[in-house]
GROMACS .gro file of C-alpha atoms in nm:
model
  191
    1MET     CA    1  -0.231  -3.012  -3.248
    2THR     CA    2  -0.570  -2.885  -3.127
    3ASN     CA    3  -0.830  -2.723  -3.351
    4ASP     CA    4  -0.760  -2.388  -3.182
    5GLN     CA    5  -0.390  -2.413  -3.269
    6GLU     CA    6  -0.473  -2.511  -3.626
    7GLN     CA    7  -0.697  -2.204  -3.657
    8GLU     CA    8  -0.410  -1.982  -3.543
    9LYS     CA    9  -0.212  -2.071  -3.854
   10ASP     CA   10  -0.214  -1.827  -4.144
   11VAL     CA   11  -0.212  -1.935  -4.509
   12THR     CA   12   0.166  -1.990  -4.503
   13GLY     CA   13   0.134  -2.222  -4.204
   14ALA     CA   14   0.292  -1.974  -3.963
   15THR     CA   15   0.131  -1.902  -3.628
   16THR     CA   16  -0.021  -1.554  -3.613
   17GLY     CA   17   0.172  -1.320  -3.390
   18ALA     CA   18   0.070  -0.988  -3.241
   19THR     CA   19   0.195  -0.711  -3.018
   20ILE     CA   20  -0.005  -0.649  -2.704
   21TRP     CA   21   0.105  -0.315  -2.560
   22LEU     CA   22   0.013  -0.265  -2.194
   23THR     CA   23   0.042   0.103  -2.101
   24GLY     CA   24  -0.024   0.265  -1.766
   25LEU     CA   25   0.135   0.442  -1.473
   26PRO     CA   26   0.429   0.303  -1.275
   27SER     CA   27   0.303   0.026  -1.042
   28ALA     CA   28  -0.026  -0.004  -1.232
   29GLY     CA   29   0.021  -0.380  -1.271
   30LYS     CA   30   0.127  -0.396  -1.637
   31THR     CA   31   0.418  -0.635  -1.596
   32THR     CA   32   0.239  -0.858  -1.344
   33ILE     CA   33  -0.057  -0.897  -1.582
   34ALA     CA   34   0.176  -0.958  -1.878
   35TYR     CA   35   0.360  -1.240  -1.701
   36GLU     CA   36   0.033  -1.396  -1.584
   37LEU     CA   37  -0.100  -1.390  -1.941
   38ALA     CA   38   0.232  -1.515  -2.080
   39GLY     CA   39   0.217  -1.819  -1.853
   40ARG     CA   40  -0.132  -1.902  -1.970
   41LEU     CA   41  -0.049  -1.854  -2.339
   42SER     CA   42   0.269  -2.057  -2.307
   43ALA     CA   43   0.076  -2.340  -2.140
   44GLU     CA   44  -0.156  -2.334  -2.443
   45GLY     CA   45   0.143  -2.389  -2.668
   46ARG     CA   46   0.177  -2.033  -2.795
   47ARG     CA   47   0.511  -1.866  -2.857
   48VAL     CA   48   0.513  -1.564  -2.628
   49GLN     CA   49   0.770  -1.309  -2.516
   50VAL     CA   50   0.738  -1.042  -2.248
   51LEU     CA   51   0.934  -0.727  -2.337
   52ASP     CA   52   0.967  -0.592  -1.985
   53GLY     CA   53   1.019  -0.215  -1.998
   54ASP     CA   54   1.277  -0.223  -1.715
   55GLU     CA   55   1.480  -0.497  -1.884
   56ILE     CA   56   1.470  -0.313  -2.217
   57ARG     CA   57   1.597   0.002  -2.045
   58GLU     CA   58   1.886  -0.196  -1.899
   59PHE     CA   59   1.988  -0.396  -2.206
   60LEU     CA   60   1.859  -0.220  -2.518
   61SER     CA   61   1.817   0.141  -2.415
   62ALA     CA   62   2.099   0.183  -2.165
   63GLY     CA   63   2.215   0.542  -2.167
   64LEU     CA   64   1.875   0.691  -2.241
   65GLY     CA   65   1.733   0.927  -1.985
   66PHE     CA   66   1.374   1.025  -1.919
   67SER     CA   67   1.339   1.333  -2.137
   68ARG     CA   68   1.045   1.329  -2.378
   69GLU     CA   69   1.286   1.257  -2.666
   70ASP     CA   70   1.458   0.970  -2.483
   71ARG     CA   71   1.125   0.820  -2.377
   72HIS     CA   72   1.009   0.837  -2.740
   73THR     CA   73   1.330   0.665  -2.857
   74ASN     CA   74   1.287   0.392  -2.596
   75VAL     CA   75   0.925   0.328  -2.698
   76GLN     CA   76   1.022   0.313  -3.067
   77ARG     CA   77   1.296   0.060  -2.994
   78ILE     CA   78   1.055  -0.159  -2.801
   79GLY     CA   79   0.795  -0.118  -3.074
   80TYR     CA   80   1.043  -0.228  -3.340
   81VAL     CA   81   1.145  -0.540  -3.147
   82ALA     CA   82   0.781  -0.622  -3.067
   83GLU     CA   83   0.676  -0.589  -3.431
   84LEU     CA   84   0.968  -0.804  -3.544
   85LEU     CA   85   0.872  -1.077  -3.298
   86ALA     CA   86   0.501  -1.051  -3.382
   87ARG     CA   87   0.571  -1.065  -3.756
   88ASN     CA   88   0.745  -1.395  -3.688
   89GLY     CA   89   0.457  -1.558  -3.503
   90VAL     CA   90   0.528  -1.454  -3.146
   91LEU     CA   91   0.277  -1.292  -2.914
   92ALA     CA   92   0.488  -0.999  -2.790
   93LEU     CA   93   0.363  -0.857  -2.462
   94ALA     CA   94   0.503  -0.510  -2.398
   95PRO     CA   95   0.426  -0.380  -2.047
   96VAL     CA   96   0.571  -0.032  -2.094
   97ILE     CA   97   0.458   0.301  -1.947
   98ALA     CA   98   0.489   0.479  -2.287
   99PRO     CA   99   0.345   0.803  -2.147
  100TYR     CA  100   0.297   0.990  -2.475
  101ALA     CA  101   0.015   0.917  -2.718
  102ASP     CA  102   0.223   1.016  -3.022
  103SER     CA  103   0.490   0.759  -2.933
  104ARG     CA  104   0.231   0.483  -2.898
  105ASP     CA  105   0.064   0.596  -3.222
  106ALA     CA  106   0.396   0.570  -3.405
  107VAL     CA  107   0.433   0.210  -3.283
  108ARG     CA  108   0.078   0.130  -3.394
  109LYS     CA  109   0.147   0.282  -3.739
  110ARG     CA  110   0.465   0.071  -3.776
  111HIS     CA  111   0.256  -0.239  -3.709
  112GLN     CA  112  -0.015  -0.129  -3.953
  113ALA     CA  113   0.244  -0.062  -4.224
  114GLU     CA  114   0.379  -0.416  -4.180
  115GLY     CA  115   0.032  -0.574  -4.154
  116THR     CA  116   0.106  -0.693  -3.799
  117ALA     CA  117  -0.165  -0.716  -3.534
  118TYR     CA  118  -0.135  -0.460  -3.255
  119LEU     CA  119  -0.354  -0.421  -2.948
  120GLU     CA  120  -0.331  -0.136  -2.700
  121VAL     CA  121  -0.433  -0.216  -2.344
  122HIS     CA  122  -0.466   0.060  -2.087
  123VAL     CA  123  -0.401  -0.066  -1.736
  124ALA     CA  124  -0.600   0.218  -1.585
  125THR     CA  125  -0.498   0.212  -1.221
  126PRO     CA  126  -0.542   0.546  -1.040
  127VAL     CA  127  -0.225   0.721  -0.926
  128ASP     CA  128  -0.329   0.700  -0.560
  129VAL     CA  129  -0.349   0.319  -0.586
  130CYS     CA  130  -0.017   0.305  -0.774
  131SER     CA  131   0.151   0.518  -0.508
  132VAL     CA  132   0.039   0.275  -0.237
  133ARG     CA  133   0.163  -0.025  -0.437
  134ASP     CA  134   0.488   0.161  -0.517
  135VAL     CA  135   0.660  -0.158  -0.634
  136LYS     CA  136   0.995   0.015  -0.703
  137GLY     CA  137   0.974   0.289  -0.441
  138LEU     CA  138   0.945   0.560  -0.707
  139TYR     CA  139   0.650   0.742  -0.554
  140ALA     CA  140   0.824   0.755  -0.215
  141LYS     CA  141   1.142   0.888  -0.378
  142GLN     CA  142   0.942   1.152  -0.568
  143ALA     CA  143   0.758   1.256  -0.250
  144ALA     CA  144   1.093   1.286  -0.068
  145GLY     CA  145   1.232   1.504  -0.347
  146GLU     CA  146   1.492   1.243  -0.447
  147ILE     CA  147   1.363   1.215  -0.805
  148SER     CA  148   1.154   1.423  -1.038
  149GLY     CA  149   0.983   1.350  -1.367
  150LEU     CA  150   0.768   1.066  -1.231
  151THR     CA  151   0.504   0.978  -1.488
  152GLY     CA  152   0.158   1.070  -1.368
  153VAL     CA  153   0.284   1.280  -1.078
  154ASP     CA  154   0.515   1.556  -1.200
  155ASP     CA  155   0.550   1.438  -1.561
  156PRO     CA  156   0.256   1.384  -1.796
  157TYR     CA  157   0.082   1.058  -1.878
  158GLU     CA  158  -0.148   1.074  -2.179
  159ALA     CA  159  -0.400   0.798  -2.125
  160PRO     CA  160  -0.523   0.621  -2.440
  161GLY     CA  161  -0.851   0.764  -2.565
  162SER     CA  162  -0.969   0.445  -2.734
  163PRO     CA  163  -0.766   0.145  -2.621
  164ASP     CA  164  -0.860  -0.202  -2.741
  165LEU     CA  165  -0.911  -0.290  -2.374
  166ARG     CA  166  -0.913  -0.095  -2.049
  167ILE     CA  167  -0.820  -0.295  -1.739
  168GLU     CA  168  -0.888  -0.150  -1.396
  169SER     CA  169  -0.646  -0.368  -1.204
  170HIS     CA  170  -0.743  -0.216  -0.871
  171GLN     CA  171  -1.092  -0.364  -0.908
  172GLN     CA  172  -0.998  -0.721  -1.002
  173THR     CA  173  -0.734  -0.985  -0.940
  174VAL     CA  174  -0.430  -1.032  -1.161
  175GLN     CA  175  -0.586  -1.355  -1.287
  176GLU     CA  176  -0.910  -1.174  -1.377
  177SER     CA  177  -0.714  -0.902  -1.558
  178ALA     CA  178  -0.515  -1.161  -1.755
  179ALA     CA  179  -0.837  -1.351  -1.832
  180ALA     CA  180  -0.999  -1.035  -1.972
  181LEU     CA  181  -0.699  -0.981  -2.197
  182HIS     CA  182  -0.699  -1.347  -2.300
  183ALA     CA  183  -1.068  -1.314  -2.391
  184LEU     CA  184  -0.985  -1.017  -2.616
  185LEU     CA  185  -0.707  -1.213  -2.786
  186THR     CA  186  -0.947  -1.504  -2.839
  187GLU     CA  187  -1.213  -1.271  -2.979
  188ARG     CA  188  -0.958  -1.127  -3.225
  189GLY     CA  189  -0.837  -1.474  -3.328
  190LEU     CA  190  -0.497  -1.428  -3.165
  191ALA     CA  191  -0.515  -1.681  -2.879
   0.00000   0.00000   0.00000
């Protein structure tokens, strides 16, 4: 075991976990950055889990729509799972749009109440860049009138006012974005 890994142990001998919530518009790069960081953390011997928002919607939140209430419920479910993992020594990476500040605040408060580390990362990619990336074709569908309620276009996105880190993924590589987040985790004693 390296000195860094020994320092990550708390007084009970458990590895310190945390939730790292990556919020941003669709196609901002949240999931790509999360998986890049997860690979690096895993290679360092850390227990890490990516809670991909799309996978959660399919397996844990199936049946929820995209109303404000359903989005809030989805975010709370992800927040609960993330906190549970983090409390048990896992670095839980949650790349989830989570468009409403009050939903994200409720997740942060759950973590605070449990004494679990929580970091909010805003992947602050402009909507015009996201619409060009359009990983899932959502912006094209919205422009064609096939869908409505697209976050940041015809549905609100409340950007974090004071995130722990703001990543402008359109101005750096995925590796640079993951490195910036890794540096924050190291600074906070979580990596």
